[in-house]
PDB file of C-alpha atoms in Angstrom:
ATOM      1  CA  ALA P   1    -143.163 127.054 177.432  1.00 80.00           C
ATOM      2  CA  GLY P   2    -142.542 123.540 176.011  1.00 82.00           C
ATOM      3  CA  GLY P   3    -139.696 123.092 173.116  1.00 80.00           C
ATOM      4  CA  ALA P   4    -137.999 120.140 174.890  1.00 86.00           C
ATOM      5  CA  ALA P   5    -136.609 117.598 172.271  1.00 87.00           C
ATOM      6  CA  LEU P   6    -138.461 114.208 172.477  1.00 89.00           C
ATOM      7  CA  ASP P   7    -136.295 111.279 173.363  1.00 92.00           C
ATOM      8  CA  ARG P   8    -136.964 109.128 170.490  1.00 92.00           C
ATOM      9  CA  PRO P   9    -135.472 108.606 167.045  1.00 93.00           C
ATOM     10  CA  GLY P  10    -135.933 111.685 164.311  1.00 90.00           C
ATOM     11  CA  PHE P  11    -136.354 115.381 165.502  1.00 86.00           C
ATOM     12  CA  PHE P  12    -139.639 115.819 167.267  1.00 88.00           C
ATOM     13  CA  VAL P  13    -140.434 118.570 169.814  1.00 89.00           C
ATOM     14  CA  ALA P  14    -142.829 118.362 172.567  1.00 92.00           C
ATOM     15  CA  PRO P  15    -145.836 121.276 171.970  1.00 92.00           C
ATOM     16  CA  THR P  16    -144.757 124.178 172.151  1.00 93.00           C
ATOM     17  CA  VAL P  17    -146.109 128.077 172.941  1.00 94.00           C
ATOM     18  CA  VAL P  18    -143.577 130.769 171.388  1.00 94.00           C
ATOM     19  CA  ARG P  19    -144.000 134.356 172.296  1.00 94.00           C
ATOM     20  CA  ASP P  20    -142.011 137.575 171.828  1.00 94.00           C
ATOM     21  CA  VAL P  21    -141.588 136.560 167.673  1.00 95.00           C
ATOM     22  CA  ASP P  22    -141.960 138.838 165.024  1.00 94.00           C
ATOM     23  CA  ASP P  23    -143.892 138.496 161.601  1.00 94.00           C
ATOM     24  CA  SER P  24    -140.188 138.006 159.873  1.00 94.00           C
ATOM     25  CA  ASP P  25    -139.192 135.100 162.158  1.00 95.00           C
ATOM     26  CA  ARG P  26    -139.254 132.008 160.662  1.00 93.00           C
ATOM     27  CA  ILE P  27    -141.523 130.359 163.176  1.00 92.00           C
ATOM     28  CA  VAL P  28    -144.250 132.788 161.919  1.00 93.00           C
ATOM     29  CA  CYS P  29    -143.383 133.100 158.068  1.00 92.00           C
ATOM     30  CA  ASP P  30    -142.269 129.873 157.398  1.00 92.00           C
ATOM     31  CA  GLU P  31    -144.465 126.828 156.822  1.00 89.00           C
ATOM     32  CA  GLN P  32    -143.743 124.848 159.979  1.00 83.00           C
ATOM     33  CA  PHE P  33    -145.369 121.317 160.492  1.00 84.00           C
ATOM     34  CA  ALA P  34    -144.542 121.081 163.996  1.00 84.00           C
ATOM     35  CA  PRO P  35    -146.776 121.347 167.380  1.00 89.00           C
ATOM     36  CA  ILE P  36    -145.647 124.961 168.016  1.00 90.00           C
ATOM     37  CA  LEU P  37    -147.690 127.725 168.428  1.00 90.00           C
ATOM     38  CA  PRO P  38    -146.346 131.401 168.070  1.00 93.00           C
ATOM     39  CA  VAL P  39    -148.655 134.061 169.679  1.00 94.00           C
ATOM     40  CA  LEU P  40    -148.293 137.437 168.219  1.00 95.00           C
ATOM     41  CA  ALA P  41    -150.324 140.777 169.261  1.00 94.00           C
ATOM     42  CA  TYR P  42    -152.204 142.793 166.954  1.00 94.00           C
ATOM     43  CA  ARG P  43    -153.782 145.962 166.879  1.00 96.00           C
ATOM     44  CA  ASP P  44    -157.359 145.245 165.782  1.00 97.00           C
ATOM     45  CA  LEU P  45    -158.943 142.522 163.534  1.00 96.00           C
ATOM     46  CA  ASP P  46    -158.140 144.199 160.266  1.00 97.00           C
ATOM     47  CA  ASP P  47    -154.467 143.929 160.996  1.00 97.00           C
ATOM     48  CA  ALA P  48    -154.440 140.743 162.268  1.00 96.00           C
ATOM     49  CA  ILE P  49    -156.245 139.778 159.017  1.00 97.00           C
ATOM     50  CA  ALA P  50    -153.937 141.498 156.574  1.00 97.00           C
ATOM     51  CA  ARG P  51    -150.530 140.167 158.405  1.00 96.00           C
ATOM     52  CA  ILE P  52    -152.446 136.622 158.027  1.00 95.00           C
ATOM     53  CA  ASN P  53    -153.456 137.081 154.465  1.00 97.00           C
ATOM     54  CA  ALA P  54    -149.654 138.802 153.645  1.00 95.00           C
ATOM     55  CA  SER P  55    -148.427 135.130 154.210  1.00 94.00           C
ATOM     56  CA  ILE P  56    -147.281 133.529 150.898  1.00 95.00           C
ATOM     57  CA  TYR P  57    -148.422 130.464 152.558  1.00 94.00           C
ATOM     58  CA  GLY P  58    -152.271 129.478 153.122  1.00 93.00           C
ATOM     59  CA  LEU P  59    -152.707 125.555 153.902  1.00 93.00           C
ATOM     60  CA  ALA P  60    -155.312 126.067 157.006  1.00 93.00           C
ATOM     61  CA  GLY P  61    -156.338 127.843 159.958  1.00 93.00           C
ATOM     62  CA  SER P  62    -158.731 128.098 162.458  1.00 94.00           C
ATOM     63  CA  VAL P  63    -160.822 130.890 164.109  1.00 96.00           C
ATOM     64  CA  TRP P  64    -162.071 130.547 167.607  1.00 96.00           C
ATOM     65  CA  SER P  65    -164.790 132.651 169.021  1.00 97.00           C
ATOM     66  CA  ALA P  66    -168.023 132.640 171.405  1.00 98.00           C
ATOM     67  CA  ASP P  67    -169.739 134.572 168.306  1.00 98.00           C
ATOM     68  CA  LEU P  68    -169.945 132.114 165.997  1.00 97.00           C
ATOM     69  CA  ALA P  69    -171.444 134.465 163.422  1.00 97.00           C
ATOM     70  CA  ARG P  70    -168.346 136.813 163.771  1.00 97.00           C
ATOM     71  CA  ALA P  71    -165.875 133.816 163.914  1.00 97.00           C
ATOM     72  CA  GLU P  72    -167.525 133.035 160.145  1.00 97.00           C
ATOM     73  CA  ALA P  73    -167.212 136.335 158.915  1.00 97.00           C
ATOM     74  CA  VAL P  74    -163.706 136.330 159.931  1.00 98.00           C
ATOM     75  CA  ALA P  75    -162.743 132.874 158.141  1.00 97.00           C
ATOM     76  CA  GLN P  76    -164.304 134.242 154.857  1.00 97.00           C
ATOM     77  CA  ARG P  77    -161.579 136.724 154.942  1.00 98.00           C
ATOM     78  CA  ILE P  78    -158.972 134.417 155.487  1.00 97.00           C
ATOM     79  CA  ASP P  79    -156.998 133.739 152.522  1.00 96.00           C
ATOM     80  CA  SER P  80    -156.305 130.017 153.117  1.00 94.00           C
ATOM     81  CA  GLY P  81    -157.743 126.948 151.578  1.00 93.00           C
ATOM     82  CA  THR P  82    -159.317 125.501 154.473  1.00 94.00           C
ATOM     83  CA  VAL P  83    -160.309 127.455 157.297  1.00 96.00           C
ATOM     84  CA  TRP P  84    -162.207 125.811 160.498  1.00 96.00           C
ATOM     85  CA  VAL P  85    -164.458 127.750 162.932  1.00 97.00           C
ATOM     86  CA  ASN P  86    -163.868 126.817 166.751  1.00 97.00           C
ATOM     87  CA  SER P  87    -162.308 123.405 165.622  1.00 96.00           C
ATOM     88  CA  HIS P  88    -159.139 122.081 164.132  1.00 92.00           C
ATOM     89  CA  MET P  89    -158.036 119.621 161.724  1.00 91.00           C
ATOM     90  CA  ALA P  90    -161.758 118.467 161.738  1.00 93.00           C
ATOM     91  CA  LEU P  91    -161.412 116.456 158.157  1.00 93.00           C
ATOM     92  CA  ASP P  92    -164.240 114.457 156.720  1.00 93.00           C
ATOM     93  CA  PRO P  93    -163.385 112.407 153.698  1.00 93.00           C
ATOM     94  CA  ALA P  94    -166.807 113.865 152.189  1.00 94.00           C
ATOM     95  CA  VAL P  95    -165.617 117.139 152.153  1.00 93.00           C
ATOM     96  CA  PRO P  96    -162.339 118.562 150.219  1.00 92.00           C
ATOM     97  CA  PHE P  97    -159.292 119.817 151.634  1.00 91.00           C
ATOM     98  CA  ARG P  98    -157.369 121.926 149.810  1.00 91.00           C
ATOM     99  CA  GLY P  99    -154.319 124.731 150.493  1.00 89.00           C
ATOM    100  CA  ALA P 100    -153.596 127.699 148.724  1.00 91.00           C
ATOM    101  CA  LYS P 101    -151.290 129.949 147.724  1.00 92.00           C
ATOM    102  CA  GLN P 102    -147.477 128.161 147.433  1.00 93.00           C
ATOM    103  CA  SER P 103    -149.338 125.577 150.131  1.00 93.00           C
ATOM    104  CA  GLY P 104    -149.848 122.786 147.692  1.00 82.00           C
ATOM    105  CA  ILE P 105    -151.621 122.555 144.575  1.00 82.00           C
ATOM    106  CA  GLY P 106    -154.719 120.226 144.031  1.00 86.00           C
ATOM    107  CA  VAL P 107    -157.647 118.992 146.473  1.00 91.00           C
ATOM    108  CA  GLU P 108    -157.650 115.972 148.397  1.00 92.00           C
ATOM    109  CA  GLN P 109    -160.971 114.090 149.531  1.00 93.00           C
ATOM    110  CA  GLY P 110    -164.437 114.622 148.442  1.00 93.00           C
ATOM    111  CA  GLN P 111    -166.036 114.673 145.108  1.00 93.00           C
ATOM    112  CA  GLU P 112    -163.177 117.295 144.092  1.00 92.00           C
ATOM    113  CA  GLY P 113    -160.025 115.077 145.104  1.00 91.00           C
ATOM    114  CA  LEU P 114    -161.406 112.070 143.204  1.00 90.00           C
ATOM    115  CA  PHE P 115    -161.279 114.436 140.289  1.00 91.00           C
ATOM    116  CA  GLU P 116    -157.652 115.009 140.786  1.00 89.00           C
ATOM    117  CA  TYR P 117    -157.080 111.147 139.905  1.00 89.00           C
ATOM    118  CA  THR P 118    -158.997 110.945 136.486  1.00 91.00           C
ATOM    119  CA  GLN P 119    -158.603 112.396 133.313  1.00 92.00           C
ATOM    120  CA  ALA P 120    -161.639 113.231 131.041  1.00 88.00           C
ATOM    121  CA  ARG P 121    -161.750 111.442 127.460  1.00 92.00           C
ATOM    122  CA  VAL P 122    -163.627 112.824 124.871  1.00 93.00           C
ATOM    123  CA  VAL P 123    -164.731 110.936 121.425  1.00 95.00           C
ATOM    124  CA  THR P 124    -166.115 113.086 118.298  1.00 95.00           C
ATOM    125  CA  VAL P 125    -167.688 110.830 116.096  1.00 96.00           C
ATOM    126  CA  PRO P 126    -169.262 112.825 113.111  1.00 95.00           C
ATOM    127  CA  ARG P 127    -172.855 111.892 112.518  1.00 95.00           C
ATOM    128  CA  GLY P 128    -173.908 112.104 108.577  1.00 84.00           C
TER     129      GLY P 128
END
């Protein structure tokens, strides 16, 4: 559903849902930054988490569920720098945001993000 090119300069597509894809398809295994959602079936939760964690990327993800405790338990098992529960892209300047694996290095935002732009300096002075 969707997938039409938008009538404006650049390479933009309308929000799109893609089905009948495999874990090895580029839309699934490459890190894409587009409003495209591939939908894949899975056998059980352990299968889904293993396949998610098999990716060489790990920027961010989200877990959606009516059972908040279960969603949090699932989020704890996902190897991504940031995982939201029942939300997505909920960014707060006070909360660090980072990727994992091949999804970038370093941290943005929060106190940890500020440390990315600092360099410690040590001065040692002998006494006596």
